[in-house]
Amino acid sequence: MKVIKTIKEMKELAFQARGTGKIIAFVPTMGFFHEGHLSLMREGRRRGDLLIVSLFVNPTQFSPNEDFKNYPRDFERDRKMVEEVGTDILFAPEAVEMYPLDHQTIVRVEKVTQNLCGKSRPIHFQGVTTVVMMLFEIVMPHVAIFGEKDYQQLVTVQQMVRDLHMSVEVVGMPTVREADGLAMSSRNTYLLPEERKAALSLYRSLQKAKELLQKGERKADRVLHEMKGILQSDPLVRIDYVQICDAYTLQDVDSIDRDVVVALAAYLGKTRLIDNLVYRKPLKSKPSHR
Ligand code: AMP
């Protein structure tokens, strides 16, 4: 595996690979890898001839009061892990090269970024789309793999790619969970033991939602009421939001009559965790003609 630090070298290699007809698969990350990241890389390995993983803790997607400085980092550990899944190139640029002093362009996707996390993290998604746009330009992927764990991010990147007629396929992969159900996240390392235990109620509330939906409940407020009951019964959990939205527009729905995402964000101490459940409308079975 090759570690590349400069944009120039990365572009040259990507250009060469494209020239020889290789399919480039790309997994953008902020590092501190866990099985969730590795599942995306394995999918990338399956889809591409050349697998490129980027590791860049992107400063512009953090607000000043957020955890950019403390975000967990361990380059050596990450390097070994990406190598083990068969990555060809680990691209780890420096922030000063990505954002030179006179940088002044941002990419902002309008509607799908307003709701959910966009409310409490107003500049987050423009940071994400700006850096993803740059990374796509540098890495020139045919296919890019993202996790459904960050569902709004996935929808936002797909919207950007459609709106700007970009030539990359954006693929979403299911959320990988710990054995007890907690969604894997680099931020889980911040949790104190009692917060880690309490964090399970996020998963429990989503399981409750799933159960209600499978039983035929179609009123969003009833599902949300049950979910909030579970989350509020734990004194260590502070809800940021719990919402049920159209799976594509990310606008709230009252009635669950289409594909939806049940999404939540909550604080455990200072740590903000997100999780979601995508519920697709069951297809109507055809009547049998006997
Ligand atoms: P991050 O390093 O947190 O920016 O995440 C990099 C990519 O990994 C994003 O596309 C995330 O959605 C994805 N990801 C993070 N956690 C998980 C998980 N538990 N399961 C699947 N994908 C994940």
Tab-separated table of C-alpha atoms and ligand atoms in Angstrom:
chain	number	residue	atom	x	y	z
A	1	MET	CA	0.000	0.000	0.000
A	2	LYS	CA	1.216	3.463	-0.909
A	3	VAL	CA	0.731	6.437	1.419
A	4	ILE	CA	0.327	9.675	-0.524
A	5	LYS	CA	0.438	13.081	1.156
A	6	THR	CA	0.383	15.541	-1.727
A	7	ILE	CA	-2.473	16.498	-4.021
A	8	LYS	CA	-0.148	16.581	-7.029
A	9	GLU	CA	1.029	12.991	-6.586
A	10	MET	CA	-2.510	11.757	-5.903
A	11	LYS	CA	-3.843	13.424	-9.052
A	12	GLU	CA	-1.039	12.017	-11.205
A	13	LEU	CA	-1.691	8.499	-9.961
A	14	ALA	CA	-5.459	8.767	-10.392
A	15	PHE	CA	-5.024	10.186	-13.881
A	16	GLN	CA	-2.682	7.357	-14.836
A	17	ALA	CA	-5.040	4.714	-13.416
A	18	ARG	CA	-7.965	6.128	-15.369
A	19	GLY	CA	-5.821	6.201	-18.507
A	20	THR	CA	-5.150	2.484	-18.230
A	21	GLY	CA	-8.865	1.730	-17.811
A	22	LYS	CA	-8.796	0.991	-14.102
A	23	ILE	CA	-11.976	1.451	-12.049
A	24	ILE	CA	-11.212	3.691	-9.072
A	25	ALA	CA	-13.178	3.017	-5.884
A	26	PHE	CA	-12.930	5.633	-3.153
A	27	VAL	CA	-13.733	5.727	0.574
A	28	PRO	CA	-13.404	9.176	2.205
A	29	THR	CA	-12.883	9.092	5.985
A	30	MET	CA	-11.680	11.057	8.989
A	31	GLY	CA	-9.788	8.048	10.362
A	32	PHE	CA	-9.716	6.307	13.723
A	33	PHE	CA	-11.048	3.268	11.967
A	34	HIS	CA	-13.551	0.694	13.155
A	35	GLU	CA	-15.451	-2.111	11.432
A	36	GLY	CA	-17.900	0.416	9.923
A	37	HIS	CA	-15.086	2.053	7.951
A	38	LEU	CA	-13.612	-1.326	7.031
A	39	SER	CA	-16.950	-2.542	5.642
A	40	LEU	CA	-16.931	0.400	3.207
A	41	MET	CA	-13.352	-0.392	2.200
A	42	ARG	CA	-14.203	-4.054	1.569
A	43	GLU	CA	-17.069	-2.943	-0.659
A	44	GLY	CA	-14.665	-0.589	-2.434
A	45	ARG	CA	-12.211	-3.457	-2.892
A	46	ARG	CA	-14.993	-5.528	-4.451
A	47	ARG	CA	-16.068	-2.760	-6.837
A	48	GLY	CA	-12.777	-1.227	-7.915
A	49	ASP	CA	-9.466	-2.205	-9.501
A	50	LEU	CA	-7.788	0.532	-7.484
A	51	LEU	CA	-9.000	1.209	-3.935
A	52	ILE	CA	-8.190	4.660	-2.563
A	53	VAL	CA	-8.998	5.597	1.041
A	54	SER	CA	-8.598	9.180	2.196
A	55	LEU	CA	-7.863	10.144	5.778
A	56	PHE	CA	-8.465	13.793	6.466
A	57	VAL	CA	-9.992	15.342	9.562
A	58	ASN	CA	-11.705	18.166	7.733
A	59	PRO	CA	-11.601	21.380	9.773
A	60	THR	CA	-14.389	23.147	7.855
A	61	GLN	CA	-17.103	20.696	8.908
A	62	PHE	CA	-16.589	21.481	12.602
A	63	SER	CA	-17.969	24.595	14.274
A	64	PRO	CA	-15.597	26.414	16.662
A	65	ASN	CA	-17.355	24.860	19.701
A	66	GLU	CA	-17.051	21.308	18.329
A	67	ASP	CA	-14.453	18.575	18.755
A	68	PHE	CA	-12.039	19.204	15.836
A	69	LYS	CA	-8.981	19.511	18.103
A	70	ASN	CA	-9.855	16.459	20.204
A	71	TYR	CA	-11.094	14.270	17.348
A	72	PRO	CA	-9.382	10.887	17.873
A	73	ARG	CA	-6.331	10.374	15.657
A	74	ASP	CA	-3.893	7.451	15.374
A	75	PHE	CA	-2.212	7.376	11.995
A	76	GLU	CA	-0.086	4.245	12.547
A	77	ARG	CA	-3.022	2.164	13.743
A	78	ASP	CA	-5.150	3.411	10.833
A	79	ARG	CA	-2.402	2.734	8.292
A	80	LYS	CA	-2.156	-0.906	9.375
A	81	MET	CA	-5.918	-1.390	9.325
A	82	VAL	CA	-6.413	-0.027	5.791
A	83	GLU	CA	-3.498	-2.064	4.541
A	84	GLU	CA	-5.014	-5.255	5.957
A	85	VAL	CA	-8.243	-4.821	3.972
A	86	GLY	CA	-6.256	-4.533	0.743
A	87	THR	CA	-6.268	-0.780	0.137
A	88	ASP	CA	-3.953	0.331	-2.674
A	89	ILE	CA	-3.542	3.976	-1.708
A	90	LEU	CA	-4.027	5.845	1.540
A	91	PHE	CA	-4.355	9.535	0.721
A	92	ALA	CA	-3.675	11.699	3.771
A	93	PRO	CA	-3.298	15.334	2.748
A	94	GLU	CA	-2.336	18.238	5.004
A	95	ALA	CA	-4.973	20.851	5.857
A	96	VAL	CA	-2.765	23.703	4.575
A	97	GLU	CA	-2.627	22.089	1.168
A	98	MET	CA	-6.363	21.382	1.019
A	99	TYR	CA	-7.209	24.878	2.280
A	100	PRO	CA	-4.437	27.325	1.330
A	101	LEU	CA	-4.735	30.778	2.872
A	102	ASP	CA	-6.591	32.295	-0.070
A	103	HIS	CA	-9.180	29.484	-0.280
A	104	GLN	CA	-12.618	31.057	-0.784
A	105	THR	CA	-14.960	28.570	-2.471
A	106	ILE	CA	-17.628	26.547	-0.705
A	107	VAL	CA	-20.115	24.026	-2.061
A	108	ARG	CA	-23.502	24.223	-0.389
A	109	VAL	CA	-26.439	21.923	-0.982
A	110	GLU	CA	-29.622	23.746	0.011
A	111	LYS	CA	-32.722	21.837	1.089
A	112	VAL	CA	-31.615	18.425	2.308
A	113	THR	CA	-29.059	20.021	4.651
A	114	GLN	CA	-31.536	22.247	6.533
A	115	ASN	CA	-33.324	19.709	8.716
A	116	LEU	CA	-32.031	17.129	11.262
A	117	CYS	CA	-28.301	17.686	11.985
A	118	GLY	CA	-28.342	20.872	9.886
A	119	LYS	CA	-30.305	22.610	12.636
A	120	SER	CA	-27.711	22.197	15.364
A	121	ARG	CA	-24.677	22.055	13.025
A	122	PRO	CA	-25.376	24.894	10.566
A	123	ILE	CA	-22.009	24.875	8.728
A	124	HIS	CA	-21.377	21.148	8.942
A	125	PHE	CA	-22.722	20.001	5.593
A	126	GLN	CA	-21.166	22.788	3.549
A	127	GLY	CA	-17.830	21.693	5.043
A	128	VAL	CA	-18.587	18.117	4.037
A	129	THR	CA	-19.675	18.881	0.469
A	130	THR	CA	-16.760	21.252	-0.089
A	131	VAL	CA	-14.175	18.692	0.989
A	132	VAL	CA	-15.918	15.798	-0.803
A	133	MET	CA	-16.033	17.854	-3.994
A	134	MET	CA	-12.270	18.532	-3.676
A	135	LEU	CA	-11.507	14.897	-2.901
A	136	PHE	CA	-13.532	13.715	-5.906
A	137	GLU	CA	-11.604	16.141	-8.102
A	138	ILE	CA	-8.257	14.875	-6.759
A	139	VAL	CA	-8.993	11.132	-6.584
A	140	MET	CA	-11.220	10.980	-9.711
A	141	PRO	CA	-13.231	7.988	-8.498
A	142	HIS	CA	-15.745	6.037	-10.574
A	143	VAL	CA	-17.479	4.937	-7.397
A	144	ALA	CA	-17.444	6.381	-3.860
A	145	ILE	CA	-18.700	4.500	-0.825
A	146	PHE	CA	-20.388	6.166	2.158
A	147	GLY	CA	-22.102	4.805	5.287
A	148	GLU	CA	-25.831	5.049	6.007
A	149	LYS	CA	-24.787	5.770	9.596
A	150	ASP	CA	-24.427	9.390	8.436
A	151	TYR	CA	-27.640	9.237	6.447
A	152	GLN	CA	-28.071	12.973	5.884
A	153	GLN	CA	-24.470	13.187	4.662
A	154	LEU	CA	-25.109	10.373	2.171
A	155	VAL	CA	-28.276	12.040	0.823
A	156	THR	CA	-26.482	15.408	0.641
A	157	VAL	CA	-23.535	14.012	-1.328
A	158	GLN	CA	-25.931	12.183	-3.683
A	159	GLN	CA	-27.830	15.443	-4.214
A	160	MET	CA	-24.585	17.338	-4.943
A	161	VAL	CA	-23.503	14.717	-7.469
A	162	ARG	CA	-26.875	14.865	-9.226
A	163	ASP	CA	-27.100	18.660	-9.176
A	164	LEU	CA	-23.587	19.197	-10.518
A	165	HIS	CA	-23.779	16.346	-13.056
A	166	MET	CA	-20.696	14.742	-11.575
A	167	SER	CA	-19.430	11.443	-12.998
A	168	VAL	CA	-19.246	9.376	-9.853
A	169	GLU	CA	-21.571	6.732	-8.476
A	170	VAL	CA	-22.295	7.257	-4.770
A	171	VAL	CA	-23.073	4.047	-2.929
A	172	GLY	CA	-24.509	3.774	0.608
A	173	MET	CA	-23.662	0.882	2.924
A	174	PRO	CA	-25.577	-0.331	6.006
A	175	THR	CA	-24.577	0.768	9.507
A	176	VAL	CA	-22.218	-1.596	11.306
A	177	ARG	CA	-23.027	-2.038	15.004
A	178	GLU	CA	-21.338	-3.295	18.154
A	179	ALA	CA	-22.568	-6.684	19.423
A	180	ASP	CA	-25.129	-4.957	21.673
A	181	GLY	CA	-26.463	-2.737	18.879
A	182	LEU	CA	-24.666	0.594	19.412
A	183	ALA	CA	-23.735	2.060	16.024
A	184	MET	CA	-19.960	2.081	15.632
A	185	SER	CA	-18.468	5.559	15.648
A	186	SER	CA	-15.023	7.043	16.184
A	187	ARG	CA	-16.712	9.260	18.781
A	188	ASN	CA	-17.723	6.249	20.928
A	189	THR	CA	-14.189	6.398	22.353
A	190	TYR	CA	-15.175	9.589	24.198
A	191	LEU	CA	-17.872	7.786	26.223
A	192	LEU	CA	-17.379	7.115	29.922
A	193	PRO	CA	-18.436	3.587	30.972
A	194	GLU	CA	-21.820	4.735	32.296
A	195	GLU	CA	-22.417	6.826	29.159
A	196	ARG	CA	-21.540	3.836	26.981
A	197	LYS	CA	-24.257	1.840	28.781
A	198	ALA	CA	-26.786	4.657	28.459
A	199	ALA	CA	-25.971	5.045	24.742
A	200	LEU	CA	-27.734	1.765	24.125
A	201	SER	CA	-31.082	3.463	24.576
A	202	LEU	CA	-30.515	5.132	21.177
A	203	TYR	CA	-30.534	1.707	19.558
A	204	ARG	CA	-33.408	0.545	21.742
A	205	SER	CA	-35.561	3.471	20.674
A	206	LEU	CA	-34.878	2.700	17.007
A	207	GLN	CA	-35.726	-0.956	17.577
A	208	LYS	CA	-39.005	0.161	19.140
A	209	ALA	CA	-39.730	2.300	16.087
A	210	LYS	CA	-39.004	-0.646	13.819
A	211	GLU	CA	-41.303	-2.895	15.823
A	212	LEU	CA	-44.158	-0.355	15.677
A	213	LEU	CA	-43.715	0.206	11.953
A	214	GLN	CA	-43.661	-3.520	11.288
A	215	LYS	CA	-46.874	-3.882	13.273
A	216	GLY	CA	-48.494	-1.317	10.969
A	217	GLU	CA	-48.299	1.926	12.964
A	218	ARG	CA	-48.408	4.766	10.445
A	219	LYS	CA	-48.649	7.869	12.633
A	220	ALA	CA	-45.233	9.478	13.031
A	221	ASP	CA	-46.137	11.229	16.310
A	222	ARG	CA	-47.057	7.917	17.971
A	223	VAL	CA	-43.738	6.354	16.984
A	224	LEU	CA	-41.825	9.458	18.094
A	225	HIS	CA	-43.677	9.510	21.428
A	226	GLU	CA	-42.612	5.925	22.194
A	227	MET	CA	-39.037	6.626	21.140
A	228	LYS	CA	-38.774	9.766	23.277
A	229	GLY	CA	-40.158	7.804	26.237
A	230	ILE	CA	-37.257	5.350	25.964
A	231	LEU	CA	-34.627	8.061	25.509
A	232	GLN	CA	-35.981	10.292	28.293
A	233	SER	CA	-36.118	7.421	30.777
A	234	ASP	CA	-32.313	7.533	30.891
A	235	PRO	CA	-31.030	10.578	32.799
A	236	LEU	CA	-27.667	10.512	30.963
A	237	VAL	CA	-29.288	10.973	27.544
A	238	ARG	CA	-30.074	14.498	26.315
A	239	ILE	CA	-32.047	14.490	23.071
A	240	ASP	CA	-30.976	16.842	20.276
A	241	TYR	CA	-33.664	15.601	17.881
A	242	VAL	CA	-35.796	12.573	17.077
A	243	GLN	CA	-37.570	12.864	13.721
A	244	ILE	CA	-39.188	10.841	11.003
A	245	CYS	CA	-38.476	12.173	7.533
A	246	ASP	CA	-39.021	11.327	3.911
A	247	ALA	CA	-35.998	9.177	3.023
A	248	TYR	CA	-35.075	11.328	0.005
A	249	THR	CA	-36.173	14.924	0.731
A	250	LEU	CA	-35.468	14.667	4.493
A	251	GLN	CA	-38.629	16.687	5.225
A	252	ASP	CA	-40.673	15.613	8.265
A	253	VAL	CA	-43.650	13.370	7.599
A	254	ASP	CA	-46.836	13.014	9.677
A	255	SER	CA	-47.944	9.794	8.092
A	256	ILE	CA	-45.558	6.962	7.302
A	257	ASP	CA	-46.834	6.210	3.822
A	258	ARG	CA	-43.531	6.176	1.928
A	259	ASP	CA	-39.836	5.337	2.464
A	260	VAL	CA	-38.718	7.119	5.617
A	261	VAL	CA	-35.678	7.603	7.780
A	262	VAL	CA	-36.192	7.557	11.534
A	263	ALA	CA	-33.265	9.672	12.701
A	264	LEU	CA	-31.975	10.821	16.051
A	265	ALA	CA	-29.130	12.702	17.679
A	266	ALA	CA	-28.446	12.789	21.407
A	267	TYR	CA	-25.793	13.953	23.806
A	268	LEU	CA	-24.214	11.643	26.365
A	269	GLY	CA	-22.275	14.092	28.476
A	270	LYS	CA	-20.356	16.140	25.899
A	271	THR	CA	-20.476	13.459	23.220
A	272	ARG	CA	-23.045	13.847	20.467
A	273	LEU	CA	-24.098	10.586	18.836
A	274	ILE	CA	-26.351	10.007	15.836
A	275	ASP	CA	-28.165	6.932	14.609
A	276	ASN	CA	-31.010	6.108	12.259
A	277	LEU	CA	-33.214	3.477	10.744
A	278	VAL	CA	-34.252	3.504	7.104
A	279	TYR	CA	-37.714	2.015	6.734
A	280	ARG	CA	-38.758	1.242	3.193
A	281	LYS	CA	-42.428	0.965	2.384
A	282	PRO	CA	-43.281	-2.723	1.988
A	283	LEU	CA	-44.241	-3.575	-1.578
A	284	LYS	CA	-47.876	-4.573	-1.927
A	285	SER	CA	-48.142	-8.269	-2.682
A	286	LYS	CA	-50.201	-9.069	-5.765
A	287	PRO	CA	-53.552	-10.738	-5.105
A	288	SER	CA	-53.426	-14.394	-6.040
A	289	HIS	CA	-55.859	-15.447	-8.793
A	290	ARG	CA	-56.976	-18.854	-7.712
B	1	AMP	P1	-15.999	9.306	9.326
B	1	AMP	O1	-14.596	8.843	9.426
B	1	AMP	O2	-16.767	9.263	10.608
B	1	AMP	O3	-16.147	10.604	8.570
B	1	AMP	O4	-16.740	8.226	8.428
B	1	AMP	C1	-16.254	7.849	7.157
B	1	AMP	C2	-17.294	7.020	6.461
B	1	AMP	O5	-17.578	5.870	7.261
B	1	AMP	C3	-18.639	7.752	6.293
B	1	AMP	O6	-19.167	7.452	5.009
B	1	AMP	C4	-19.477	7.176	7.401
B	1	AMP	O7	-20.856	7.213	7.122
B	1	AMP	C5	-18.969	5.752	7.450
B	1	AMP	N1	-19.284	5.135	8.748
B	1	AMP	C6	-19.039	5.639	9.983
B	1	AMP	N2	-19.517	4.808	10.932
B	1	AMP	C7	-20.088	3.765	10.281
B	1	AMP	C8	-20.763	2.572	10.712
B	1	AMP	N3	-20.946	2.304	11.992
B	1	AMP	N4	-21.210	1.723	9.765
B	1	AMP	C9	-21.034	1.998	8.441
B	1	AMP	N5	-20.401	3.089	7.978
B	1	AMP	C10	-19.935	3.963	8.886
